[in-house]
Short mmCIF file of C-alpha atoms in Angstrom, two decimals:
data_model
loop_
_atom_site.label_atom_id
_atom_site.label_comp_id
_atom_site.label_asym_id
_atom_site.label_seq_id
_atom_site.Cartn_x
_atom_site.Cartn_y
_atom_site.Cartn_z
CA UNK E 68 249.58 -125.78 120.43
CA UNK E 69 246.82 -127.04 118.09
CA UNK E 70 245.48 -130.69 118.19
CA UNK E 71 246.84 -133.15 115.95
CA UNK E 72 245.03 -134.53 113.67
CA UNK E 73 243.42 -138.59 113.88
CA UNK E 74 244.87 -141.22 111.54
CA UNK E 75 243.25 -141.28 108.27
CA UNK E 76 242.30 -143.93 106.77
CA UNK E 77 244.93 -144.95 104.63
CA UNK E 78 247.65 -144.09 107.60
CA UNK E 79 246.38 -147.10 109.56
CA UNK E 80 246.09 -149.59 106.47
CA UNK E 81 250.12 -149.27 106.10
CA UNK E 82 250.30 -149.49 110.28
CA UNK E 83 248.67 -152.76 110.18
CA UNK E 84 250.77 -153.90 106.86
CA UNK E 85 254.27 -152.91 108.63
CA UNK E 86 253.20 -154.43 111.40
CA UNK E 87 252.49 -158.17 109.65
CA UNK E 88 256.19 -157.21 108.27
CA UNK E 89 256.99 -157.40 111.99
CA UNK E 90 258.10 -153.80 112.46
CA UNK E 91 257.86 -151.77 115.51
CA UNK E 92 255.87 -149.12 116.48
CA UNK E 93 258.53 -146.54 117.24
CA UNK E 94 259.78 -147.55 113.40
CA UNK E 95 256.27 -147.28 112.30
CA UNK E 96 256.11 -143.78 114.22
CA UNK E 97 259.48 -142.36 111.73
CA UNK E 98 257.31 -144.13 108.79
CA UNK E 99 254.67 -141.98 108.97
CA UNK E 100 256.56 -138.98 110.49
CA UNK E 101 253.75 -139.24 113.58
CA UNK E 102 253.91 -139.10 117.27
CA UNK E 103 254.73 -142.73 118.54
CA UNK E 104 252.44 -142.33 121.16
CA UNK E 105 249.31 -142.36 118.30
CA UNK E 106 250.98 -145.15 116.73
CA UNK E 107 250.67 -146.90 120.21
CA UNK E 108 247.26 -145.86 121.48
CA UNK E 109 246.13 -147.61 118.32
CA UNK E 110 247.63 -150.95 118.05
CA UNK E 111 246.31 -150.98 121.76
CA UNK E 112 242.97 -150.45 120.99
CA UNK E 113 243.14 -152.34 118.01
CA UNK E 114 243.79 -155.45 120.09
CA UNK E 115 241.34 -154.50 123.06
CA UNK E 116 238.17 -155.38 120.53
CA UNK E 117 234.90 -154.92 121.23
CA UNK E 118 233.50 -155.93 125.18
CA UNK E 119 231.39 -158.44 125.25
CA UNK E 120 227.32 -157.20 125.82
CA UNK E 121 226.54 -158.90 129.97
CA UNK E 122 222.98 -159.44 129.29
CA UNK E 123 220.82 -159.06 132.55
CA UNK E 124 218.49 -162.39 133.90
CA UNK E 125 215.42 -161.27 132.65
CA UNK E 126 212.19 -161.56 135.08
CA UNK E 127 210.32 -164.94 134.77
CA UNK E 128 206.62 -164.39 134.65
CA UNK E 129 204.63 -167.50 135.97
CA UNK E 130 201.58 -168.59 135.21
CA UNK E 131 199.43 -167.12 137.19
CA UNK E 132 200.90 -163.87 136.75
CA UNK E 133 200.06 -164.59 132.76
CA UNK E 134 196.39 -164.91 133.60
CA UNK E 135 196.62 -161.79 135.75
CA UNK E 136 197.78 -160.30 132.32
CA UNK E 137 195.20 -161.93 130.61
CA UNK E 138 192.39 -160.69 132.95
CA UNK E 139 193.80 -156.83 133.53
CA UNK E 140 194.48 -157.07 128.97
CA UNK E 141 190.38 -157.22 129.07
CA UNK E 142 189.61 -154.91 131.68
CA UNK E 143 191.52 -152.29 130.23
CA UNK E 144 191.18 -151.82 126.73
CA UNK E 145 193.88 -149.61 125.11
CA UNK E 146 195.65 -149.82 127.37
CA UNK E 147 199.93 -149.79 127.76
CA UNK E 148 201.62 -152.65 128.18
CA UNK E 149 203.62 -150.86 131.63
CA UNK E 150 199.72 -149.61 133.17
CA UNK E 151 198.81 -153.20 132.48
CA UNK E 152 201.70 -154.92 133.67
CA UNK E 153 201.56 -152.59 137.18
CA UNK E 154 197.46 -153.35 138.06
CA UNK E 155 199.00 -156.76 138.23
CA UNK E 156 201.24 -155.60 140.87
CA UNK E 157 203.81 -157.06 138.03
CA UNK E 158 207.33 -155.07 138.02
CA UNK E 159 211.38 -154.84 136.82
CA UNK E 160 210.05 -156.71 133.30
CA UNK E 161 211.26 -154.52 130.39
CA UNK E 162 209.30 -153.68 127.50
CA UNK E 163 210.11 -155.99 125.05
CA UNK E 164 209.12 -158.84 127.11
CA UNK E 165 205.77 -157.43 127.78
CA UNK E 166 205.24 -156.95 124.07
CA UNK E 167 205.79 -160.15 123.45
CA UNK E 168 204.13 -161.25 126.54
CA UNK E 169 200.80 -159.45 124.93
CA UNK E 170 201.36 -160.61 121.33
CA UNK E 171 199.87 -163.76 122.94
CA UNK E 172 197.02 -162.79 124.02
CA UNK E 173 196.08 -159.05 122.40
CA UNK E 174 196.96 -156.63 119.84
CA UNK E 175 197.81 -153.42 119.89
CA UNK E 176 194.35 -151.34 118.11
CA UNK E 177 192.74 -148.16 117.45
CA UNK E 178 189.91 -147.11 119.02
CA UNK E 179 186.69 -147.66 116.96
CA UNK E 180 184.63 -144.50 116.17
CA UNK E 181 180.85 -144.74 117.21
CA UNK E 182 178.65 -145.22 114.44
CA UNK E 183 176.70 -142.00 113.67
CA UNK E 184 173.50 -143.16 114.30
CA UNK E 185 172.25 -145.39 116.92
CA UNK E 186 169.21 -147.93 117.41
CA UNK E 187 167.40 -144.50 119.84
CA UNK E 188 168.76 -142.05 116.77
CA UNK E 189 167.37 -144.42 113.91
CA UNK E 190 163.61 -144.92 115.99
CA UNK E 191 163.54 -140.88 117.01
CA UNK E 192 164.27 -140.19 112.73
CA UNK E 193 161.90 -142.95 112.01
CA UNK E 194 159.70 -140.70 114.41
CA UNK E 195 159.83 -137.62 112.94
CA UNK E 196 158.98 -138.43 109.31
CA UNK E 197 155.39 -140.06 110.49
CA UNK E 198 154.91 -137.18 112.71
CA UNK E 199 155.61 -134.35 109.74
CA UNK E 200 154.90 -137.07 106.73
CA UNK E 201 151.73 -134.79 105.61
CA UNK E 202 153.70 -131.40 106.02
CA UNK E 203 154.28 -129.37 103.46
CA UNK E 204 157.51 -128.31 104.05
CA UNK E 205 157.59 -124.66 101.98
CA UNK E 206 156.69 -123.28 104.66
CA UNK E 207 159.24 -124.98 107.03
CA UNK E 208 162.55 -122.30 107.51
CA UNK E 209 165.32 -124.28 107.78
CA UNK E 210 168.51 -123.09 109.89
CA UNK E 211 171.51 -123.61 110.87
CA UNK E 212 174.82 -122.27 111.57
CA UNK E 213 178.06 -122.67 109.58
CA UNK E 214 182.17 -121.75 109.89
CA UNK E 215 184.29 -120.93 107.02
CA UNK E 216 187.98 -120.57 108.27
CA UNK E 217 191.43 -119.46 106.92
CA UNK E 218 192.63 -123.77 107.31
CA UNK E 219 189.94 -125.01 104.76
CA UNK E 220 187.29 -127.48 104.95
CA UNK E 221 187.20 -129.14 108.54
CA UNK E 222 185.86 -132.37 107.20
CA UNK E 223 185.52 -133.05 103.16
CA UNK E 224 188.45 -131.81 101.43
CA UNK E 225 188.64 -134.63 98.49
CA UNK E 226 189.25 -133.89 94.89
CA UNK E 227 190.78 -135.21 91.60
CA UNK E 228 194.09 -135.24 91.19
CA UNK E 229 196.31 -135.52 88.02
CA UNK E 230 198.95 -138.32 88.60
CA UNK E 231 202.42 -137.63 89.19
CA UNK E 232 200.87 -134.55 90.97
CA UNK E 233 201.81 -133.65 94.16
CA UNK E 234 198.25 -133.38 96.66
CA UNK E 235 198.55 -129.66 97.98
CA UNK E 236 199.03 -129.12 101.56
CA UNK E 237 197.09 -127.93 104.16
CA UNK E 238 197.74 -126.13 107.32
CA UNK E 239 196.75 -126.56 110.54
CA UNK E 240 197.42 -124.38 113.25
CA UNK E 241 197.16 -124.75 117.02
CA UNK E 242 195.86 -121.50 118.24
CA UNK E 243 194.88 -118.95 115.54
CA UNK E 244 193.83 -118.95 111.94
CA UNK E 245 190.37 -117.42 112.13
CA UNK E 246 187.07 -117.59 110.82
CA UNK E 247 184.00 -116.47 109.88
CA UNK E 248 180.56 -118.32 111.64
CA UNK E 249 177.29 -117.52 109.80
CA UNK E 250 173.59 -118.01 110.50
CA UNK E 251 171.21 -118.63 107.91
CA UNK E 252 167.79 -119.71 106.80
CA UNK E 253 165.69 -121.05 103.88
CA UNK E 254 161.76 -120.91 102.94
CA UNK E 255 160.81 -122.28 100.00
CA UNK E 256 162.79 -120.33 97.29
CA UNK E 257 163.64 -117.33 99.59
CA UNK E 258 166.60 -116.55 101.54
CA UNK E 259 167.00 -115.51 105.24
CA UNK E 260 170.57 -113.98 105.57
CA UNK E 261 173.00 -114.94 105.94
CA UNK E 262 173.72 -112.86 109.27
CA UNK E 263 177.56 -112.76 110.18
CA UNK E 264 178.39 -114.30 114.44
CA UNK E 265 180.41 -111.43 115.48
CA UNK E 266 183.80 -112.13 115.82
CA UNK E 267 184.79 -113.81 119.38
CA UNK E 268 181.29 -114.18 120.40
CA UNK E 269 180.66 -118.15 121.57
CA UNK E 270 177.11 -118.88 120.77
CA UNK E 271 175.32 -119.82 123.87
CA UNK E 272 171.37 -119.93 124.82
CA UNK E 273 171.56 -116.05 125.78
CA UNK E 274 174.06 -114.87 122.44
CA UNK E 275 171.88 -117.40 120.89
CA UNK E 276 168.39 -115.13 121.63
CA UNK E 277 169.92 -112.02 121.47
CA UNK E 278 171.85 -112.58 117.97
CA UNK E 279 167.97 -114.16 116.31
CA UNK E 280 166.50 -110.85 117.93
CA UNK E 281 169.43 -108.09 116.51
CA UNK E 282 169.25 -110.42 113.30
CA UNK E 283 166.35 -112.85 111.92
CA UNK E 284 163.37 -111.78 113.99
CA UNK E 285 164.43 -107.19 113.79
CA UNK E 286 165.58 -107.59 110.10
CA UNK E 287 163.34 -110.63 108.47
CA UNK E 288 160.55 -111.92 110.29
CA UNK E 289 158.68 -108.70 111.68
CA UNK E 290 158.42 -107.50 107.57
CA UNK E 291 156.39 -110.53 106.59
CA UNK E 292 152.49 -110.96 107.19
CA UNK E 293 150.34 -111.82 109.85
CA UNK E 294 149.01 -114.94 108.02
CA UNK E 295 152.42 -116.10 106.97
CA UNK E 296 153.83 -116.25 110.15
CA UNK E 297 150.57 -118.67 111.38
CA UNK E 298 151.74 -120.55 109.22
CA UNK E 299 155.37 -120.99 109.15
CA UNK E 300 157.15 -123.65 110.74
CA UNK E 301 160.81 -122.96 112.01
CA UNK E 302 163.48 -125.64 112.14
CA UNK E 303 166.89 -125.29 114.46
CA UNK E 304 169.10 -128.38 114.95
CA UNK E 305 169.31 -129.82 118.67
CA UNK E 306 172.91 -127.31 119.44
CA UNK E 307 173.35 -126.74 123.69
CA UNK E 308 172.63 -123.20 122.55
CA UNK E 309 169.60 -123.92 120.49
CA UNK E 310 167.34 -126.62 122.91
CA UNK E 311 168.34 -125.41 125.91
CA UNK E 312 165.52 -124.38 128.41
CA UNK E 313 165.98 -120.41 127.66
CA UNK E 314 165.99 -120.45 124.55
CA UNK E 315 162.33 -122.94 123.99
CA UNK E 316 161.05 -120.40 127.07
CA UNK E 317 162.35 -117.34 124.48
CA UNK E 318 161.21 -118.33 121.39
CA UNK E 319 157.94 -119.20 123.24
CA UNK E 320 157.43 -115.37 123.60
CA UNK E 321 158.16 -114.97 120.83
CA UNK E 322 155.28 -116.91 119.61
CA UNK E 323 157.47 -120.01 117.89
CA UNK E 324 156.16 -123.00 120.49
CA UNK E 325 154.31 -125.92 120.17
CA UNK E 326 153.55 -127.41 116.37
CA UNK E 327 155.00 -124.33 115.09
CA UNK E 328 158.64 -125.27 116.31
CA UNK E 329 159.62 -128.06 114.45
CA UNK E 330 160.93 -131.41 116.48
CA UNK E 331 164.25 -132.35 115.10
CA UNK E 332 165.92 -135.72 115.96
CA UNK E 333 169.37 -135.87 117.32
CA UNK E 334 172.64 -136.49 115.03
CA UNK E 335 170.54 -136.09 111.91
CA UNK E 336 172.43 -133.08 109.74
CA UNK E 337 171.72 -134.82 106.57
CA UNK E 338 167.62 -134.59 106.96
CA UNK E 339 168.30 -130.21 106.94
CA UNK E 340 168.35 -128.91 103.00
CA UNK E 341 170.54 -125.95 103.52
CA UNK E 342 173.52 -128.77 104.22
CA UNK E 343 173.27 -128.18 100.49
CA UNK E 344 173.51 -124.03 100.32
CA UNK E 345 176.28 -124.61 103.34
CA UNK E 346 178.11 -127.29 100.56
CA UNK E 347 177.60 -124.90 97.45
CA UNK E 348 178.98 -122.15 99.41
CA UNK E 349 182.43 -123.91 100.66
CA UNK E 350 183.01 -124.66 97.07
CA UNK E 351 183.38 -121.81 96.39
CA UNK E 352 185.22 -120.20 99.10
CA UNK E 353 187.81 -122.95 98.87
CA UNK E 354 188.05 -124.02 95.14
CA UNK E 355 191.10 -121.29 95.26
CA UNK E 356 192.88 -124.42 98.15
#
């Protein structure tokens, strides 16, 4: 036996009207041709109405506990309300009450980003500028790596979009996707490379030195004259694989040491002119989105 249909809106309105006219539930069931129990159940539910909500008594916060919460909020920046109250051993306080209390003494904020250059970085950039003030940069080999991914550029992704048009969607993968890592150098008007790093190779000190041996030294540096090698200054940033003791000692055995290895200030990619080359290349690679 199939399940009977519920009362429709029009049937419910008719039941209310018939009840106002003084009709019994049995008569209403006959008029609507519905089961008497269905009509009776609807009348009972309508008469019961909603049950009143019983509010639980809220825990009161003392002045002493408020001072503890204020101290905890100052000591634990960016903590949740639950963590702050738990550190004060205050339990049984609902989230709405915790947030209401904290709004009087604190604000919800995001962590601020660290400035790109602190005071020490700026002083080291000044020392670098003074040291190489009279150096002819035409004899400096500026080097760096660049990664190109299928998901688009890592940092900049801005451009003009006409009014009424939607910005294109950029996919972001948590896994996979793939990309290419290349190394290159520029000296005066000559481009060294670019050389591609093998897939899946993470550049640590050993793999970085082996990479330079197989590409830079064998394919370019060994072909240069002795006078060129004597005057050339090799520049690299302070990446862990570049500035490690292993890499520094390995470059020294290749004759790149002391004044031939440029001292580089931290957090200073803007001083490396090869970044302009990477910008031009990435514009061409990503111009189709």
